[in-house]
């Protein structure tokens, strides 16, 4: 480590759990963040400040004004430009720590691209907001033997659980099925930026500890920033009957089906059935007579009130203004075709 490194990380080097050897491990580490919203943007900033040498950020969405209350890395200019979150995060991180490598992938994690996006990660941080992506992430990580740190938050409440394949229960051991019935979501229950920050801080701390020592804090942490209650409950051992880590049936990785999904807290639906590159320039020319079209180098935004369609170059579209998948599908075929 050079003098600038000693200077930059001096307080972390003094911390007995890390020290110069630990710092070197952090510098050599490769961590992938899946989902760069409230959890992921805090994780990205914290990892960058701590000097994690290689960070990959995977996110499918773009920055909006309503994100700024809890998504620590982004600012008003990012929202005004509707920048993809992965790109906005990479830009901000370059200002925080220019000595690390940051790779931004504007993509939705699916069975088809999971290996490409997650390969090479020493550890994965969960910044997603839905069970489906977490099952997929769990399947990939259990199969590959890659640790990942689950985190979730809604309202003032949050939960963190490290998944160390072969050592701890996996996500599917603890949640064999997605929760049934209506669950509180950030759409219905709101969410505090401090709850997501606390969850993300616990996730990043667990990641750093694992990178440095091969250990992670044991157990499942639950926190409530409003009541002030913080608990740690025992994490069960791996369940021999678990579909994923016991029977090794990685059904989420084998599914090639891409279903439209409504996005938590966004009044929006994502459609990504048409997995082919789209010529955004060509599409812009076609849509201009029909409504307001704006473009940046990553996406096209087409406004036809009350809806806004954001089209990415990989063929994905986010339809804002509805949570009805049928409506979104019909707008998709009307304006994008396919
Ligand atoms: Zn399991």
Short mmCIF file of C-alpha atoms and ligand atoms in Angstrom, two decimals:
data_model
loop_
_atom_site.label_atom_id
_atom_site.label_comp_id
_atom_site.label_asym_id
_atom_site.label_seq_id
_atom_site.Cartn_x
_atom_site.Cartn_y
_atom_site.Cartn_z
CA UNK A 1 0.00 0.00 0.00
CA UNK A 2 1.31 3.45 -0.87
CA UNK A 3 1.32 6.52 1.39
CA UNK A 4 -2.00 7.74 0.04
CA UNK A 5 -3.50 4.36 0.92
CA UNK A 6 -2.16 4.54 4.47
CA UNK A 7 -3.56 8.03 4.78
CA UNK A 8 -6.95 7.24 3.30
CA UNK A 9 -7.58 4.08 5.32
CA UNK A 10 -5.69 5.03 8.49
CA UNK A 11 -8.69 4.70 10.83
CA UNK A 12 -9.62 1.35 9.34
CA UNK A 13 -6.01 0.12 9.57
CA UNK A 14 -6.07 0.93 13.29
CA UNK A 15 -9.15 -1.23 13.78
CA UNK A 16 -7.89 -4.53 15.23
CA UNK A 17 -10.30 -6.64 13.18
CA UNK A 18 -8.79 -5.35 9.91
CA UNK A 19 -5.24 -3.98 10.16
CA UNK A 20 -2.86 -3.77 7.16
CA UNK A 21 -3.32 -7.44 6.23
CA UNK A 22 -7.07 -7.13 6.29
CA UNK A 23 -6.90 -3.95 4.23
CA UNK A 24 -4.90 -5.78 1.59
CA UNK A 25 -7.60 -8.46 1.45
CA UNK A 26 -10.25 -5.76 1.02
CA UNK A 27 -8.23 -4.21 -1.76
CA UNK A 28 -7.97 -7.57 -3.56
CA UNK A 29 -11.64 -8.42 -3.03
CA UNK A 30 -14.37 -8.58 -5.65
CA UNK A 31 -17.88 -7.87 -4.41
CA UNK A 32 -21.01 -7.75 -6.57
CA UNK A 33 -24.06 -5.73 -5.56
CA UNK A 34 -27.37 -6.88 -7.02
CA UNK A 35 -29.86 -4.01 -6.97
CA UNK A 36 -28.66 -0.46 -6.47
CA UNK A 37 -31.63 1.12 -4.73
CA UNK A 38 -31.82 2.06 -1.06
CA UNK A 39 -29.72 -0.88 0.14
CA UNK A 40 -27.40 -1.17 -2.84
CA UNK A 41 -26.49 2.49 -3.16
CA UNK A 42 -25.49 2.64 0.51
CA UNK A 43 -23.57 -0.63 0.12
CA UNK A 44 -21.73 0.70 -2.93
CA UNK A 45 -20.67 3.90 -1.17
CA UNK A 46 -19.61 2.05 1.98
CA UNK A 47 -17.59 -0.55 0.05
CA UNK A 48 -15.90 2.16 -2.00
CA UNK A 49 -14.97 4.20 1.06
CA UNK A 50 -13.62 1.08 2.78
CA UNK A 51 -11.39 0.38 -0.24
CA UNK A 52 -12.92 -2.80 -1.65
CA UNK A 53 -10.84 -3.02 -4.81
CA UNK A 54 -13.37 -4.44 -7.27
CA UNK A 55 -17.06 -3.68 -7.15
CA UNK A 56 -19.68 -4.69 -9.68
CA UNK A 57 -23.07 -3.02 -9.56
CA UNK A 58 -26.04 -4.67 -11.26
CA UNK A 59 -29.25 -2.67 -11.51
CA UNK A 60 -32.18 -2.53 -13.93
CA UNK A 61 -33.71 0.81 -13.02
CA UNK A 62 -33.15 4.55 -13.43
CA UNK A 63 -33.00 7.32 -10.81
CA UNK A 64 -36.19 9.20 -9.91
CA UNK A 65 -36.90 12.05 -7.51
CA UNK A 66 -38.78 9.69 -5.16
CA UNK A 67 -35.56 7.67 -4.69
CA UNK A 68 -33.54 10.48 -3.13
CA UNK A 69 -35.12 10.15 0.34
CA UNK A 70 -33.29 6.83 0.90
CA UNK A 71 -30.87 6.16 -1.97
CA UNK A 72 -27.71 7.66 -0.59
CA UNK A 73 -25.55 7.91 -3.67
CA UNK A 74 -27.89 9.79 -5.97
CA UNK A 75 -28.69 13.45 -6.37
CA UNK A 76 -31.19 15.72 -8.12
CA UNK A 77 -29.14 15.87 -11.31
CA UNK A 78 -29.22 12.05 -11.57
CA UNK A 79 -33.01 12.11 -11.22
CA UNK A 80 -33.46 14.96 -13.71
CA UNK A 81 -31.37 13.04 -16.24
CA UNK A 82 -33.15 9.75 -15.45
CA UNK A 83 -29.73 8.10 -15.35
CA UNK A 84 -29.57 4.35 -14.92
CA UNK A 85 -28.76 3.72 -11.26
CA UNK A 86 -25.76 1.52 -12.06
CA UNK A 87 -24.21 4.32 -14.14
CA UNK A 88 -25.05 7.08 -11.65
CA UNK A 89 -23.55 4.96 -8.87
CA UNK A 90 -20.35 4.35 -10.81
CA UNK A 91 -19.96 8.08 -11.48
CA UNK A 92 -20.49 9.05 -7.85
CA UNK A 93 -18.15 6.35 -6.62
CA UNK A 94 -15.40 7.55 -8.94
CA UNK A 95 -15.58 10.85 -7.04
CA UNK A 96 -15.43 9.08 -3.67
CA UNK A 97 -12.57 6.70 -4.41
CA UNK A 98 -10.80 6.81 -7.77
CA UNK A 99 -8.35 4.05 -6.81
CA UNK A 100 -10.83 1.16 -7.08
CA UNK A 101 -12.42 -0.62 -10.04
CA UNK A 102 -16.16 -0.25 -10.48
CA UNK A 103 -18.10 -2.06 -13.12
CA UNK A 104 -21.71 -1.06 -13.86
CA UNK A 105 -24.17 -3.45 -15.48
CA UNK A 106 -27.55 -2.02 -16.55
CA UNK A 107 -29.45 -5.27 -16.38
CA UNK A 108 -32.14 -7.24 -14.63
CA UNK A 109 -30.74 -10.36 -12.98
CA UNK A 110 -32.42 -13.36 -14.61
CA UNK A 111 -31.70 -17.07 -14.93
CA UNK A 112 -30.35 -16.38 -18.41
CA UNK A 113 -27.71 -13.86 -17.33
CA UNK A 114 -27.02 -14.86 -13.70
CA UNK A 115 -23.77 -16.64 -14.46
CA UNK A 116 -22.46 -13.85 -16.66
CA UNK A 117 -23.32 -11.17 -14.08
CA UNK A 118 -22.31 -13.01 -10.89
CA UNK A 119 -19.30 -15.03 -12.00
CA UNK A 120 -16.06 -13.89 -10.38
CA UNK A 121 -17.75 -12.39 -7.34
CA UNK A 122 -16.14 -13.43 -4.09
CA UNK A 123 -19.26 -12.36 -2.26
CA UNK A 124 -22.63 -10.94 -3.31
CA UNK A 125 -24.62 -8.28 -1.48
CA UNK A 126 -28.39 -8.35 -1.79
CA UNK A 127 -29.82 -4.98 -2.71
CA UNK A 128 -32.96 -6.35 -4.34
CA UNK A 129 -36.53 -5.77 -3.28
CA UNK A 130 -38.27 -9.00 -4.20
CA UNK A 131 -38.31 -12.68 -3.28
CA UNK A 132 -38.03 -13.94 -6.86
CA UNK A 133 -34.63 -12.36 -7.46
CA UNK A 134 -33.42 -13.52 -4.04
CA UNK A 135 -34.36 -17.14 -4.79
CA UNK A 136 -32.44 -16.86 -8.05
CA UNK A 137 -29.47 -15.26 -6.29
CA UNK A 138 -29.60 -17.96 -3.61
CA UNK A 139 -29.66 -20.74 -6.20
CA UNK A 140 -26.66 -19.28 -8.01
CA UNK A 141 -24.65 -18.68 -4.85
CA UNK A 142 -25.42 -22.05 -3.24
CA UNK A 143 -24.49 -23.85 -6.46
CA UNK A 144 -21.29 -21.84 -6.86
CA UNK A 145 -20.42 -21.90 -3.14
CA UNK A 146 -20.38 -18.07 -3.08
CA UNK A 147 -21.44 -16.34 0.16
CA UNK A 148 -24.16 -13.70 -0.05
CA UNK A 149 -25.68 -11.40 2.50
CA UNK A 150 -29.47 -11.16 2.47
CA UNK A 151 -30.98 -7.85 3.54
CA UNK A 152 -34.52 -6.53 3.48
CA UNK A 153 -36.33 -3.52 4.85
CA UNK A 154 -39.85 -2.12 4.95
CA UNK A 155 -41.30 0.67 7.07
CA UNK A 156 -38.92 1.08 10.00
CA UNK A 157 -38.03 -2.62 10.10
CA UNK A 158 -35.13 -4.52 8.61
CA UNK A 159 -33.55 -7.97 8.53
CA UNK A 160 -30.05 -9.21 7.69
CA UNK A 161 -28.85 -12.78 7.26
CA UNK A 162 -25.53 -14.01 5.91
CA UNK A 163 -25.77 -17.10 3.70
CA UNK A 164 -22.51 -19.04 3.79
CA UNK A 165 -23.06 -22.11 1.59
CA UNK A 166 -22.28 -25.36 3.43
CA UNK A 167 -22.05 -23.58 6.76
CA UNK A 168 -25.30 -21.77 7.43
CA UNK A 169 -28.92 -22.19 6.45
CA UNK A 170 -29.53 -20.76 2.99
CA UNK A 171 -32.35 -18.43 2.01
CA UNK A 172 -34.50 -21.38 0.84
CA UNK A 173 -33.92 -23.22 4.15
CA UNK A 174 -35.39 -20.26 6.02
CA UNK A 175 -38.04 -19.33 3.42
CA UNK A 176 -38.93 -22.54 1.54
CA UNK A 177 -41.82 -20.70 -0.15
CA UNK A 178 -42.41 -17.02 -0.89
CA UNK A 179 -44.64 -15.53 1.82
CA UNK A 180 -48.29 -15.97 0.95
CA UNK A 181 -51.01 -13.35 1.21
CA UNK A 182 -50.58 -9.62 1.24
CA UNK A 183 -47.23 -8.59 2.66
CA UNK A 184 -46.29 -5.07 3.66
CA UNK A 185 -44.14 -3.61 0.90
CA UNK A 186 -42.40 -0.27 0.60
CA UNK A 187 -45.38 0.65 -1.63
CA UNK A 188 -47.97 0.07 1.08
CA UNK A 189 -46.01 0.61 4.29
CA UNK A 190 -43.49 3.23 3.18
CA UNK A 191 -39.87 3.01 4.17
CA UNK A 192 -37.42 5.02 6.24
CA UNK A 193 -34.02 5.82 4.76
CA UNK A 194 -32.48 5.14 8.14
CA UNK A 195 -33.89 1.59 8.19
CA UNK A 196 -32.34 0.78 4.82
CA UNK A 197 -29.07 2.47 5.82
CA UNK A 198 -28.85 0.37 8.99
CA UNK A 199 -29.59 -2.85 7.12
CA UNK A 200 -27.05 -1.99 4.43
CA UNK A 201 -24.43 -1.08 7.06
CA UNK A 202 -24.90 -4.48 8.71
CA UNK A 203 -24.64 -6.22 5.33
CA UNK A 204 -21.43 -4.40 4.40
CA UNK A 205 -19.91 -5.04 7.84
CA UNK A 206 -20.67 -8.75 7.46
CA UNK A 207 -19.13 -8.71 3.99
CA UNK A 208 -15.96 -6.98 5.21
CA UNK A 209 -15.62 -9.34 8.15
CA UNK A 210 -16.01 -12.35 5.88
CA UNK A 211 -13.45 -11.04 3.39
CA UNK A 212 -10.93 -10.31 6.13
CA UNK A 213 -11.47 -13.32 8.41
CA UNK A 214 -13.62 -15.91 6.62
CA UNK A 215 -16.24 -15.43 9.35
CA UNK A 216 -19.48 -13.46 9.37
CA UNK A 217 -21.55 -12.33 12.34
CA UNK A 218 -23.57 -15.40 13.36
CA UNK A 219 -27.34 -15.30 13.26
CA UNK A 220 -30.21 -13.33 11.81
CA UNK A 221 -30.36 -9.68 12.83
CA UNK A 222 -33.67 -7.85 12.99
CA UNK A 223 -33.82 -4.12 13.61
CA UNK A 224 -36.52 -1.50 14.03
CA UNK A 225 -35.23 2.04 13.87
CA UNK A 226 -38.53 3.50 15.15
CA UNK A 227 -38.90 1.37 18.29
CA UNK A 228 -35.14 1.13 18.66
CA UNK A 229 -35.32 -2.63 19.02
CA UNK A 230 -32.37 -4.64 17.74
CA UNK A 231 -32.39 -8.43 18.00
CA UNK A 232 -30.24 -11.31 16.94
CA UNK A 233 -31.84 -14.71 16.54
CA UNK A 234 -30.05 -17.99 15.94
CA UNK A 235 -29.65 -18.99 12.31
CA UNK A 236 -30.52 -22.64 11.83
CA UNK A 237 -27.97 -25.04 10.33
CA UNK A 238 -28.47 -26.09 6.68
CA UNK A 239 -31.66 -28.12 6.27
CA UNK A 240 -30.82 -31.50 4.65
CA UNK A 241 -34.26 -31.42 2.98
CA UNK A 242 -33.82 -27.89 1.61
CA UNK A 243 -34.58 -27.75 -2.13
CA UNK A 244 -31.52 -25.62 -2.83
CA UNK A 245 -28.67 -26.49 -0.46
CA UNK A 246 -29.93 -29.96 0.55
CA UNK A 247 -31.36 -31.54 -2.60
CA UNK A 248 -29.45 -29.18 -4.87
CA UNK A 249 -32.41 -28.55 -7.15
CA UNK A 250 -31.73 -25.12 -8.55
CA UNK A 251 -35.14 -24.54 -10.09
CA UNK A 252 -34.84 -20.74 -10.24
CA UNK A 253 -31.64 -20.98 -12.26
CA UNK A 254 -33.23 -23.40 -14.71
CA UNK A 255 -36.24 -21.25 -15.43
CA UNK A 256 -35.88 -19.42 -18.70
CA UNK A 257 -39.24 -17.76 -18.37
CA UNK A 258 -39.16 -13.99 -18.15
CA UNK A 259 -42.38 -12.73 -16.74
CA UNK A 260 -43.38 -9.09 -16.51
CA UNK A 261 -43.16 -7.86 -12.95
CA UNK A 262 -44.62 -4.93 -11.11
CA UNK A 263 -41.91 -3.01 -9.31
CA UNK A 264 -42.05 -2.37 -5.59
CA UNK A 265 -42.97 1.18 -4.69
CA UNK A 266 -42.72 2.38 -8.26
CA UNK A 267 -46.23 2.35 -9.75
CA UNK A 268 -44.50 0.62 -12.63
CA UNK A 269 -44.21 -2.65 -14.49
CA UNK A 270 -41.09 -4.03 -16.11
CA UNK A 271 -41.45 -5.93 -19.37
CA UNK A 272 -38.48 -7.85 -20.63
CA UNK A 273 -39.82 -10.63 -22.75
CA UNK A 274 -38.28 -9.19 -25.87
CA UNK A 275 -34.66 -9.96 -25.24
CA UNK A 276 -33.00 -8.39 -28.22
CA UNK A 277 -31.07 -5.20 -28.69
CA UNK A 278 -33.17 -2.21 -29.69
CA UNK A 279 -31.94 0.64 -31.86
CA UNK A 280 -32.88 3.54 -29.62
CA UNK A 281 -32.25 6.16 -32.32
CA UNK A 282 -34.60 4.42 -34.70
CA UNK A 283 -37.25 3.98 -32.01
CA UNK A 284 -36.94 7.65 -31.02
CA UNK A 285 -37.68 8.70 -34.60
CA UNK A 286 -40.75 6.47 -34.69
CA UNK A 287 -42.13 7.68 -31.35
CA UNK A 288 -41.47 11.40 -31.72
CA UNK A 289 -44.76 12.12 -33.57
CA UNK A 290 -46.68 10.31 -30.81
CA UNK A 291 -45.44 12.00 -27.65
CA UNK A 292 -42.54 13.54 -25.80
CA UNK A 293 -39.29 11.62 -26.39
CA UNK A 294 -36.07 12.17 -24.44
CA UNK A 295 -32.85 10.24 -24.79
CA UNK A 296 -29.60 9.84 -22.96
CA UNK A 297 -26.83 7.48 -24.00
CA UNK A 298 -28.32 4.60 -22.02
CA UNK A 299 -32.07 4.76 -22.46
CA UNK A 300 -35.02 6.35 -24.20
CA UNK A 301 -37.92 7.90 -22.34
CA UNK A 302 -41.28 8.22 -24.06
CA UNK A 303 -44.07 10.13 -22.36
CA UNK A 304 -47.64 9.54 -23.37
CA UNK A 305 -49.76 10.67 -20.41
CA UNK A 306 -50.58 9.13 -18.02
CA UNK A 307 -47.77 6.70 -18.85
CA UNK A 308 -44.03 6.97 -19.23
CA UNK A 309 -42.13 4.22 -21.02
CA UNK A 310 -38.39 3.91 -20.44
CA UNK A 311 -36.72 1.67 -23.01
CA UNK A 312 -33.24 0.24 -22.44
CA UNK A 313 -30.92 -0.88 -25.19
CA UNK A 314 -31.28 -4.55 -24.16
CA UNK A 315 -34.98 -4.45 -25.01
CA UNK A 316 -36.31 -4.02 -21.48
CA UNK A 317 -39.05 -1.50 -20.90
CA UNK A 318 -40.25 0.00 -17.63
CA UNK A 319 -43.83 1.23 -17.94
CA UNK A 320 -44.54 3.85 -15.31
CA UNK A 321 -48.08 4.85 -14.38
CA UNK A 322 -49.59 1.41 -13.89
CA UNK A 323 -49.13 -1.73 -11.83
CA UNK A 324 -51.43 -3.64 -14.19
CA UNK A 325 -49.35 -6.07 -16.20
CA UNK A 326 -52.02 -6.27 -18.92
CA UNK A 327 -51.98 -2.51 -19.44
CA UNK A 328 -48.18 -2.49 -19.53
CA UNK A 329 -48.09 -5.33 -22.04
CA UNK A 330 -50.53 -3.60 -24.34
CA UNK A 331 -48.55 -0.33 -24.21
CA UNK A 332 -45.42 -2.33 -24.96
CA UNK A 333 -46.88 -3.91 -28.06
CA UNK A 334 -48.49 -0.65 -29.17
CA UNK A 335 -45.33 1.45 -29.01
CA UNK A 336 -42.35 -0.90 -29.04
CA UNK A 337 -43.79 -3.78 -31.02
CA UNK A 338 -42.50 -7.29 -30.81
ZN1 LIG B 1 -30.93 -24.37 2.12
#
